[in-house]
PDB file of C-alpha atoms and ligand atoms in Angstrom:
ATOM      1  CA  UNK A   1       0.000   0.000   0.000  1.00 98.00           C
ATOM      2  CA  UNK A   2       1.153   3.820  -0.867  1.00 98.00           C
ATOM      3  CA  UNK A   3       0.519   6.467   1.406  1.00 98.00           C
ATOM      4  CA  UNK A   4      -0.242   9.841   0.340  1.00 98.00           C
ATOM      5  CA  UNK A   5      -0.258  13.050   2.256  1.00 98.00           C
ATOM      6  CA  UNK A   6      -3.562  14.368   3.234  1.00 98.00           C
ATOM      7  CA  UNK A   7      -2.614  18.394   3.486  1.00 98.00           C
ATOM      8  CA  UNK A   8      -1.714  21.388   1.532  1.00 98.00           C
ATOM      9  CA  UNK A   9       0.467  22.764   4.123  1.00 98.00           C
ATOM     10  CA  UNK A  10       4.145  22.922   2.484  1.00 98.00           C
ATOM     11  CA  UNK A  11       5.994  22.018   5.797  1.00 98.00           C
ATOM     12  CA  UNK A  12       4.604  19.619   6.337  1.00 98.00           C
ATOM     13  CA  UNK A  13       4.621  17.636   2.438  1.00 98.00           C
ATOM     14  CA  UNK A  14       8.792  19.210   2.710  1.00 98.00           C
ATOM     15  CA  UNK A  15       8.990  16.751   5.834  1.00 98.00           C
ATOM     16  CA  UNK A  16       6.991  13.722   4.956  1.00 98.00           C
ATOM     17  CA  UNK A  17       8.918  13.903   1.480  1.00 98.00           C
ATOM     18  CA  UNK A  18      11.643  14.157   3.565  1.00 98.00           C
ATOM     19  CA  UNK A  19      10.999  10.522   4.722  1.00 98.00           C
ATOM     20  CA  UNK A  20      10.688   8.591   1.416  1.00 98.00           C
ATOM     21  CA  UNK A  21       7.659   7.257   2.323  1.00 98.00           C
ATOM     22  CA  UNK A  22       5.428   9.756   0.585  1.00 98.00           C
ATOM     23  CA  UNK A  23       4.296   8.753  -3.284  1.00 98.00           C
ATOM     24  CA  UNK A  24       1.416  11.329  -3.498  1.00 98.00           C
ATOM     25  CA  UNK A  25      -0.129  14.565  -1.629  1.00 98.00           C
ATOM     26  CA  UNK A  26      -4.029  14.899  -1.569  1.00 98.00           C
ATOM     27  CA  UNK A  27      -5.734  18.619  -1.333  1.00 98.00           C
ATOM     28  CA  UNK A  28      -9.229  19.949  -0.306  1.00 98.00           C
ATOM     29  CA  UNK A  29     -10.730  23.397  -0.294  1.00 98.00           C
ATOM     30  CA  UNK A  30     -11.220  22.343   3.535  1.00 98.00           C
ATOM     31  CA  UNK A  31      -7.356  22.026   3.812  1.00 98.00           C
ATOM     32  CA  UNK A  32      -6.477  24.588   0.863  1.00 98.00           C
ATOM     33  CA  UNK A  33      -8.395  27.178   3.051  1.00 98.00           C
ATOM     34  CA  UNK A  34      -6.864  26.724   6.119  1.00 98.00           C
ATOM     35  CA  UNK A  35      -3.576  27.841   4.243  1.00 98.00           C
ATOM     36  CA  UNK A  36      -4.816  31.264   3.802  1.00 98.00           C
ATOM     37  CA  UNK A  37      -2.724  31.272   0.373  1.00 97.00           C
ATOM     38  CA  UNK A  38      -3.925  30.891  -3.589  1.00 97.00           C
ATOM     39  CA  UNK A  39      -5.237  27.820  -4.534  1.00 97.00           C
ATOM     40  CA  UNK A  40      -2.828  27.750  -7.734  1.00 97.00           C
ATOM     41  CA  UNK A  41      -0.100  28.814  -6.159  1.00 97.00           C
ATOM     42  CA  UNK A  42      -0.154  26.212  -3.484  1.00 98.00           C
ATOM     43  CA  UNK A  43      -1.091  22.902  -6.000  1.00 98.00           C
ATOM     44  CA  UNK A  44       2.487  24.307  -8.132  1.00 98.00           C
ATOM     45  CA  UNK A  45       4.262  24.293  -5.122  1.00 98.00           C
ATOM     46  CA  UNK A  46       3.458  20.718  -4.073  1.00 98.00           C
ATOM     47  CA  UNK A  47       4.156  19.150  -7.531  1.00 98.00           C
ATOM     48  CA  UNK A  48       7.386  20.810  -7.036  1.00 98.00           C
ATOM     49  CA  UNK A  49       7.979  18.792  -3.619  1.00 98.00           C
ATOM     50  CA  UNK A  50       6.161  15.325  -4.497  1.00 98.00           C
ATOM     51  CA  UNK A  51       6.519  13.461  -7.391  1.00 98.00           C
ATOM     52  CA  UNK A  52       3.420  11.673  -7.795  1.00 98.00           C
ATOM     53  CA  UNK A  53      -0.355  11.944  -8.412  1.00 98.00           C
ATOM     54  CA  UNK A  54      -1.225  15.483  -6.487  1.00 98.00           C
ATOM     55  CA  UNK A  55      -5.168  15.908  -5.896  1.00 98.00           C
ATOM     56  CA  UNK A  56      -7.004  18.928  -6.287  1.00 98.00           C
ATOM     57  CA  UNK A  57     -10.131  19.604  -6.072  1.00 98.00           C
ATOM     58  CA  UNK A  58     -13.062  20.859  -8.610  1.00 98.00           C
ATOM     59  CA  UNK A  59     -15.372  23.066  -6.962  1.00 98.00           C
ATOM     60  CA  UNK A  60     -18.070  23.444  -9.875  1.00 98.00           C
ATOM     61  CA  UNK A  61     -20.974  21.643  -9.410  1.00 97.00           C
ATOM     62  CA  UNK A  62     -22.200  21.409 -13.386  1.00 98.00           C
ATOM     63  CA  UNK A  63     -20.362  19.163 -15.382  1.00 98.00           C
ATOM     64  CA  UNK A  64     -19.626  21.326 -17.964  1.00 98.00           C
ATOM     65  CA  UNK A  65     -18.038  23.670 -15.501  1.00 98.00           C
ATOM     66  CA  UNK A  66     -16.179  20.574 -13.517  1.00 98.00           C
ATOM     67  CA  UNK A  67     -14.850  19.792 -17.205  1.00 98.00           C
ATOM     68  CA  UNK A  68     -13.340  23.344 -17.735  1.00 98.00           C
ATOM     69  CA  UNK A  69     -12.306  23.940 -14.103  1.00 98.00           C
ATOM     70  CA  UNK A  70     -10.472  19.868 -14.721  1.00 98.00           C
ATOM     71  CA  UNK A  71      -8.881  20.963 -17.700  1.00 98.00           C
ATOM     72  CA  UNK A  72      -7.651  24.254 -16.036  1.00 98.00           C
ATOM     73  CA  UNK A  73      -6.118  22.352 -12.800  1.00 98.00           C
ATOM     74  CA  UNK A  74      -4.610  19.838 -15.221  1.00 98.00           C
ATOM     75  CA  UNK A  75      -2.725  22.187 -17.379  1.00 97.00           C
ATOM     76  CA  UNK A  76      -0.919  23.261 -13.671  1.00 97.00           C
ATOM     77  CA  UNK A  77       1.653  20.050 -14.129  1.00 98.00           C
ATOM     78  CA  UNK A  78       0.901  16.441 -15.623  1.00 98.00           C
ATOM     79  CA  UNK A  79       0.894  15.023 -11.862  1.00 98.00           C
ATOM     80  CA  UNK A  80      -2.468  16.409 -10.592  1.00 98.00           C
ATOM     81  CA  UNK A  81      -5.270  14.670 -10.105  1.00 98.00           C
ATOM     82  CA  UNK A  82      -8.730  16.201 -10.651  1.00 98.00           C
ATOM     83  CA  UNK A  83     -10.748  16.056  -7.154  1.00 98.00           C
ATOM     84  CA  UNK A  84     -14.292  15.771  -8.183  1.00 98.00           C
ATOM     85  CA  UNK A  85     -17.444  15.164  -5.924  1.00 98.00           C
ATOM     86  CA  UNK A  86     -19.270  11.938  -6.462  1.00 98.00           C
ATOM     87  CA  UNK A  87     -22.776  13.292  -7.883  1.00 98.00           C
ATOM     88  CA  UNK A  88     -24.587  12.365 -10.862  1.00 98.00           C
ATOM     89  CA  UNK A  89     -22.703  15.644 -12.480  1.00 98.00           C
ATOM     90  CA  UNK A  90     -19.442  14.184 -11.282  1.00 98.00           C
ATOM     91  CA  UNK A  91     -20.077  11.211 -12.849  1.00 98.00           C
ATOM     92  CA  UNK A  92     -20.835  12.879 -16.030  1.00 98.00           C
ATOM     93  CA  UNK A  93     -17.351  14.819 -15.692  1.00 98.00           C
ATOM     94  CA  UNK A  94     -15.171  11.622 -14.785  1.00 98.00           C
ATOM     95  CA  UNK A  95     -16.645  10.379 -18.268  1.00 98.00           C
ATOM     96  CA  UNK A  96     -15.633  12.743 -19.955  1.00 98.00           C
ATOM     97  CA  UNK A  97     -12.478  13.547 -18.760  1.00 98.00           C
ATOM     98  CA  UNK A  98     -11.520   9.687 -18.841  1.00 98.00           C
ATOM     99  CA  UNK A  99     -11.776  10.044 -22.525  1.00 98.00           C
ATOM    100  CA  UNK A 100      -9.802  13.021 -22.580  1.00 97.00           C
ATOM    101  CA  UNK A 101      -6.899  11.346 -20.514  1.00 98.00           C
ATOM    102  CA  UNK A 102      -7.545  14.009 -17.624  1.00 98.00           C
ATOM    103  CA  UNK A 103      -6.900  11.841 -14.165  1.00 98.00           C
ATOM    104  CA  UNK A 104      -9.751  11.931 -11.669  1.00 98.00           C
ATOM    105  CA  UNK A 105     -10.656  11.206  -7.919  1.00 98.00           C
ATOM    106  CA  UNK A 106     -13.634  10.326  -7.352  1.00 98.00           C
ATOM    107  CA  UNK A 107     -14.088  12.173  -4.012  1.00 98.00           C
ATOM    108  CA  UNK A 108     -16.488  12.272  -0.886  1.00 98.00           C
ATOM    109  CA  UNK A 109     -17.205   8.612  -1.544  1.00 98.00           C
ATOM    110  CA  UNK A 110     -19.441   6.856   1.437  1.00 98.00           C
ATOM    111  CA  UNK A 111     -20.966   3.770  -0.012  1.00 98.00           C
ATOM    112  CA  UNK A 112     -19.417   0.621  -2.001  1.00 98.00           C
ATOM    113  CA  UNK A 113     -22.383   1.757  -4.474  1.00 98.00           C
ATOM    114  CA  UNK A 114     -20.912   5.161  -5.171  1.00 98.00           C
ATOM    115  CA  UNK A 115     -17.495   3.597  -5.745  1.00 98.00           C
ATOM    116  CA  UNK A 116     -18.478   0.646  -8.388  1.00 98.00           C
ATOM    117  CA  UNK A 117     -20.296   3.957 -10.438  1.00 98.00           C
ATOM    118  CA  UNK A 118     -16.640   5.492 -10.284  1.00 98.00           C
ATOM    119  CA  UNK A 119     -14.812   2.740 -11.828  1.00 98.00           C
ATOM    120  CA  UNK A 120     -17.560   2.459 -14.370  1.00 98.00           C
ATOM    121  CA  UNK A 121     -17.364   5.824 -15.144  1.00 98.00           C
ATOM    122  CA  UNK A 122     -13.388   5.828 -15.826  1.00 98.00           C
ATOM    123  CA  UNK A 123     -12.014   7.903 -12.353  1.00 98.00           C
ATOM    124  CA  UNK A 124      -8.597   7.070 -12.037  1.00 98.00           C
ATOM    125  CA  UNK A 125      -9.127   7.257  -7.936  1.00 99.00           C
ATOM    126  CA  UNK A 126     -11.937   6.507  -5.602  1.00 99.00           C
ATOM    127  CA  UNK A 127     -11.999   8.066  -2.408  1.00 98.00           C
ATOM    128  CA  UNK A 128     -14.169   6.347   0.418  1.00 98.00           C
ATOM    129  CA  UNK A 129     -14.140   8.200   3.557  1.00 98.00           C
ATOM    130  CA  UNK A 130     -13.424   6.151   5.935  1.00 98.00           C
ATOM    131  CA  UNK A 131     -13.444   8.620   8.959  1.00 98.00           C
ATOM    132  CA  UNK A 132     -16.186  10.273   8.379  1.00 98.00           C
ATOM    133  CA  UNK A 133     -18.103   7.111   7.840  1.00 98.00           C
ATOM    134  CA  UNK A 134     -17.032   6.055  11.672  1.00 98.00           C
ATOM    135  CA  UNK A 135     -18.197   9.273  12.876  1.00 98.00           C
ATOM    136  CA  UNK A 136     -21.955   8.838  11.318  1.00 98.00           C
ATOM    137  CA  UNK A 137     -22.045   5.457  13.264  1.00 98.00           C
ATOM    138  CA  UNK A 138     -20.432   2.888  10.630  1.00 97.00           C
ATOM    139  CA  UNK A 139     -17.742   1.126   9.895  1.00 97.00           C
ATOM    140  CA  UNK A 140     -15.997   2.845   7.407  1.00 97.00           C
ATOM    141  CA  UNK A 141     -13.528   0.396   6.452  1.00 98.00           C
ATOM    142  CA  UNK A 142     -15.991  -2.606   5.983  1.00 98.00           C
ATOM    143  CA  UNK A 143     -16.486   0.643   2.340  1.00 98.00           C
ATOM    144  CA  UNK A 144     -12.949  -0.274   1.856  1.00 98.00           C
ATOM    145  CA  UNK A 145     -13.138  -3.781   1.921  1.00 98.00           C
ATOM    146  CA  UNK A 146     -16.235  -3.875   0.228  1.00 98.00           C
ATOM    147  CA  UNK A 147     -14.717  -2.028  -2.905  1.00 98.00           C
ATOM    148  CA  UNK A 148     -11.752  -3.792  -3.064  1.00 98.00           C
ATOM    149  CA  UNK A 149     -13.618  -7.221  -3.382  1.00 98.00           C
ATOM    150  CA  UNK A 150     -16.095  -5.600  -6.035  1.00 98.00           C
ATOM    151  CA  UNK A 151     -13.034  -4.118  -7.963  1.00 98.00           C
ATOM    152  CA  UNK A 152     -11.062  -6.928  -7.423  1.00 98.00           C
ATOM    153  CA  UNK A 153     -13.793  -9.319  -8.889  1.00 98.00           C
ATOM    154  CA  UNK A 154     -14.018  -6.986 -12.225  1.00 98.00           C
ATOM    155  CA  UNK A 155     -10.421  -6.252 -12.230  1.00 98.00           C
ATOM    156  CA  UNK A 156     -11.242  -2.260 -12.717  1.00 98.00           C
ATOM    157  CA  UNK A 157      -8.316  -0.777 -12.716  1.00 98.00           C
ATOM    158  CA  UNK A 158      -9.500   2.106 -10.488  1.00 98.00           C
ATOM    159  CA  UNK A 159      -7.008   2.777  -7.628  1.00 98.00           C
ATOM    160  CA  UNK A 160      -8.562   2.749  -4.020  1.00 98.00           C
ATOM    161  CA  UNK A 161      -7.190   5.261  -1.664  1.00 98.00           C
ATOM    162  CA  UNK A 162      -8.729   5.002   1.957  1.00 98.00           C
ATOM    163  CA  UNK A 163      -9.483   8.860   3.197  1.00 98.00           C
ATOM    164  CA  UNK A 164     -10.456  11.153   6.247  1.00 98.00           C
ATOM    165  CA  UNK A 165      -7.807   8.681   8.373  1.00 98.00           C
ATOM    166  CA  UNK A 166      -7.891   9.837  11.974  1.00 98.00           C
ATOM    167  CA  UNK A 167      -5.184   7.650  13.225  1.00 98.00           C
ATOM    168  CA  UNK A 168      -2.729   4.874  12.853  1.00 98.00           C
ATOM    169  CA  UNK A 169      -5.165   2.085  13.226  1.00 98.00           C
ATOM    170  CA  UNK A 170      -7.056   3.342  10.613  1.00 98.00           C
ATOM    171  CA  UNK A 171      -3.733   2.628   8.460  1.00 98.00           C
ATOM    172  CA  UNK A 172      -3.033  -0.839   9.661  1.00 98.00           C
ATOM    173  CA  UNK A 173      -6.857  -1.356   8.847  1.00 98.00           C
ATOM    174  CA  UNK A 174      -7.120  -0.287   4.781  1.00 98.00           C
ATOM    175  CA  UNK A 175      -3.296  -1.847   4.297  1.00 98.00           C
ATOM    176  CA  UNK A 176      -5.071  -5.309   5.912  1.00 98.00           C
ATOM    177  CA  UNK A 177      -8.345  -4.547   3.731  1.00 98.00           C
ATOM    178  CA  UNK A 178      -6.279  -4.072   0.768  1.00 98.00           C
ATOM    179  CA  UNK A 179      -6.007  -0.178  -0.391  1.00 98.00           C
ATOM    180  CA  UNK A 180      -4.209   0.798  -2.859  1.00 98.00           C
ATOM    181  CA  UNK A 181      -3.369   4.099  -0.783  1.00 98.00           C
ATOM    182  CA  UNK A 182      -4.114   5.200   2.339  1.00 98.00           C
ATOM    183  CA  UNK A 183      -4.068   9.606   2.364  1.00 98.00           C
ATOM    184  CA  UNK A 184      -3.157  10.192   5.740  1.00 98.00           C
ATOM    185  CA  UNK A 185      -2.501  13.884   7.884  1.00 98.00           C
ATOM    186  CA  UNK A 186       0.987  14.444   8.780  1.00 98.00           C
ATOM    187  CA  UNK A 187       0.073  14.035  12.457  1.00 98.00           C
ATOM    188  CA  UNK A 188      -0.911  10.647  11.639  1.00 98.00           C
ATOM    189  CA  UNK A 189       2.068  10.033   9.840  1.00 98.00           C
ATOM    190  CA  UNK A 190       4.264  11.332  13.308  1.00 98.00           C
ATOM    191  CA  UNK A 191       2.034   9.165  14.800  1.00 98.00           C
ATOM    192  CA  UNK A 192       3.345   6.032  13.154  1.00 98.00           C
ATOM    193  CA  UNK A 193       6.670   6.661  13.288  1.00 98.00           C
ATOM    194  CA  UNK A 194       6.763   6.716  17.298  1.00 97.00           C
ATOM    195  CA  UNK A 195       6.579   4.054  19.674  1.00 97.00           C
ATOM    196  CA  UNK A 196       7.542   4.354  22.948  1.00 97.00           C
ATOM    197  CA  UNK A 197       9.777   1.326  23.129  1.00 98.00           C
ATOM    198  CA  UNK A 198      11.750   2.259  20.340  1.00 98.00           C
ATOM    199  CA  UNK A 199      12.820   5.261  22.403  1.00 98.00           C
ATOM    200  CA  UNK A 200      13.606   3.174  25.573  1.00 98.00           C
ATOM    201  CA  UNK A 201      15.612   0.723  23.490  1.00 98.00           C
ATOM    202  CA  UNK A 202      17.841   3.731  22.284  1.00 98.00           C
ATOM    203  CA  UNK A 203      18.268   5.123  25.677  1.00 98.00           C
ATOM    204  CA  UNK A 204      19.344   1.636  26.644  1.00 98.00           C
ATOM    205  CA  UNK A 205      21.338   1.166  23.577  1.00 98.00           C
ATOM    206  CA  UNK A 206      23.125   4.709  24.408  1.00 98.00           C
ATOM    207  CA  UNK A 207      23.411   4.148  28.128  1.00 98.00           C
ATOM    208  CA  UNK A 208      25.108   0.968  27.919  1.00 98.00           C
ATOM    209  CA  UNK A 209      27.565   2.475  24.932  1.00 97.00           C
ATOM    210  CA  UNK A 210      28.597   4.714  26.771  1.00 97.00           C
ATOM    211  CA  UNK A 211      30.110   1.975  29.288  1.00 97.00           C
ATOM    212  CA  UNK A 212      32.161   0.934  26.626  1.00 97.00           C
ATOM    213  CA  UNK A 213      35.841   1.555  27.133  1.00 96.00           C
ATOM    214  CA  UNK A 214      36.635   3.600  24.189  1.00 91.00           C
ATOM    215  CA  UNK A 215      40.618   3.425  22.969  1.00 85.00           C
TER     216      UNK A 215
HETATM  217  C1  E4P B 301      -9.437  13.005   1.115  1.00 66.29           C
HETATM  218  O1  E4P B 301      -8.907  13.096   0.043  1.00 66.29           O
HETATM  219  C2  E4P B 301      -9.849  14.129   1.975  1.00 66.29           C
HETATM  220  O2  E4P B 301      -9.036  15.232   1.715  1.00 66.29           O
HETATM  221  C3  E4P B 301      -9.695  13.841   3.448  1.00 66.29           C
HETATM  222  O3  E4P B 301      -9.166  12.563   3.675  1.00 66.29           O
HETATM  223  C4  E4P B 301     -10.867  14.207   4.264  1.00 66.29           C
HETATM  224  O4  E4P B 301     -10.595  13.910   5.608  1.00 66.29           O
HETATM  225  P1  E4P B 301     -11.460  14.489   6.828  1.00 66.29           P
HETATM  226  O5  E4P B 301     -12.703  13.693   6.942  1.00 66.29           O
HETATM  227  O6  E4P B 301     -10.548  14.302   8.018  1.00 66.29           O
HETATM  228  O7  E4P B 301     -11.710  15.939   6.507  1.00 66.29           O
END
């Protein structure tokens, strides 16, 4: 499984990058806003950092005006990723930008259902939420399961990322169910990297060097 970045804050993609571990950075006006800086400006900077798929997202909500905004966003670098909203208008966009050879995420993705309509209509990415499912009172990774069996089964060729990941279970969870990509927050990402035994086996490690005689 790849993990993506799930932020459009340029610190924090410069330190995940950092890592090695990063192979794509997903955006929302949610986390675009918080930035305070222009949309465009920020997407150019991260395909700068990252080399891989970068999503950003449409906000139109006709599919004639997701289609222009798609083709605007893709012109930015080869490496985005079109963001669009899982409606009957973003299905009509993901069409038609599949035949164009625009890339597309199927975003804001809650039910198996939603996701099969995705891969039929040609998004390169589907994005169940798998947070945001938990907090309504389900289990948002039985989505991810779910789609991976039905994709699996039909061989789409669709790539599954698992999205709105609140913490490192969550990770363990859609690498077990089978995601393609997990998009995870950099705190999440921190979050995985620590465990508290690591540290007390270097301050072991370190103690007992330094009883080493040294020449
Ligand atoms: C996915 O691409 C979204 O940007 C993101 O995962 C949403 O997460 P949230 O539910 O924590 O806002």
């Amino acid at each position: 499984m790849k993990l993506f970045l799930d932020t459009a804050n340029i610190e924090e993609i410069k330190a995940a990058n950092a890592l090695g571990v990063i192979s794509g950075v997903t955006t929302n006006p949610s986390l675009i806003a918080k930035e305070g800086r222009v949309f465009e400006q920020v997407v150019r900077e991260i395909t700068s950092i990252v080399d891989g798929p970068i999503s950003a997202e449409a906000t139109s909500s006709e599919a004639s005006s997701i289609v222009v905004e798609a083709k605007e966003l893709a012109g930015i670098h080869p490496n985005i990723v079109v963001k669009i909203p899982l409606t009957a208008e973003g299905l009509k966009a993901i069409a038609e930008l599949a035949k164009k050879g625009i890339k597309t995420n199927a975003t804001l993705v809650f039910s198996a259902n939603q996701a099969l309509l995705a891969a039929l209509a040609g998004a390169s990415f589907v994005s169940p939420f798998v947070g945001r499912l938990d907090d309504a009172g389900h289990d948002g990774m039985e989505i991810v399961s779910d789609i991976m069996d039905i994709y699996g089964t039909y061989d789409f060729p669709t790539q599954v990322i698992a999205a709105s990941i609140r913490h490192p279970m969550h990770v363990v969870m859609a690498a077990k169910a089978g995601a393609d990509i997990a998009t995870i927050p950099y705190q999440v990402l921190k979050q995985m990297i620590a465990h508290p035994l690591t540290d007390v086996g270097i301050k072991k490690f370190m103690d007992d060097w330094a009883k080493v005689p040294k020449k």
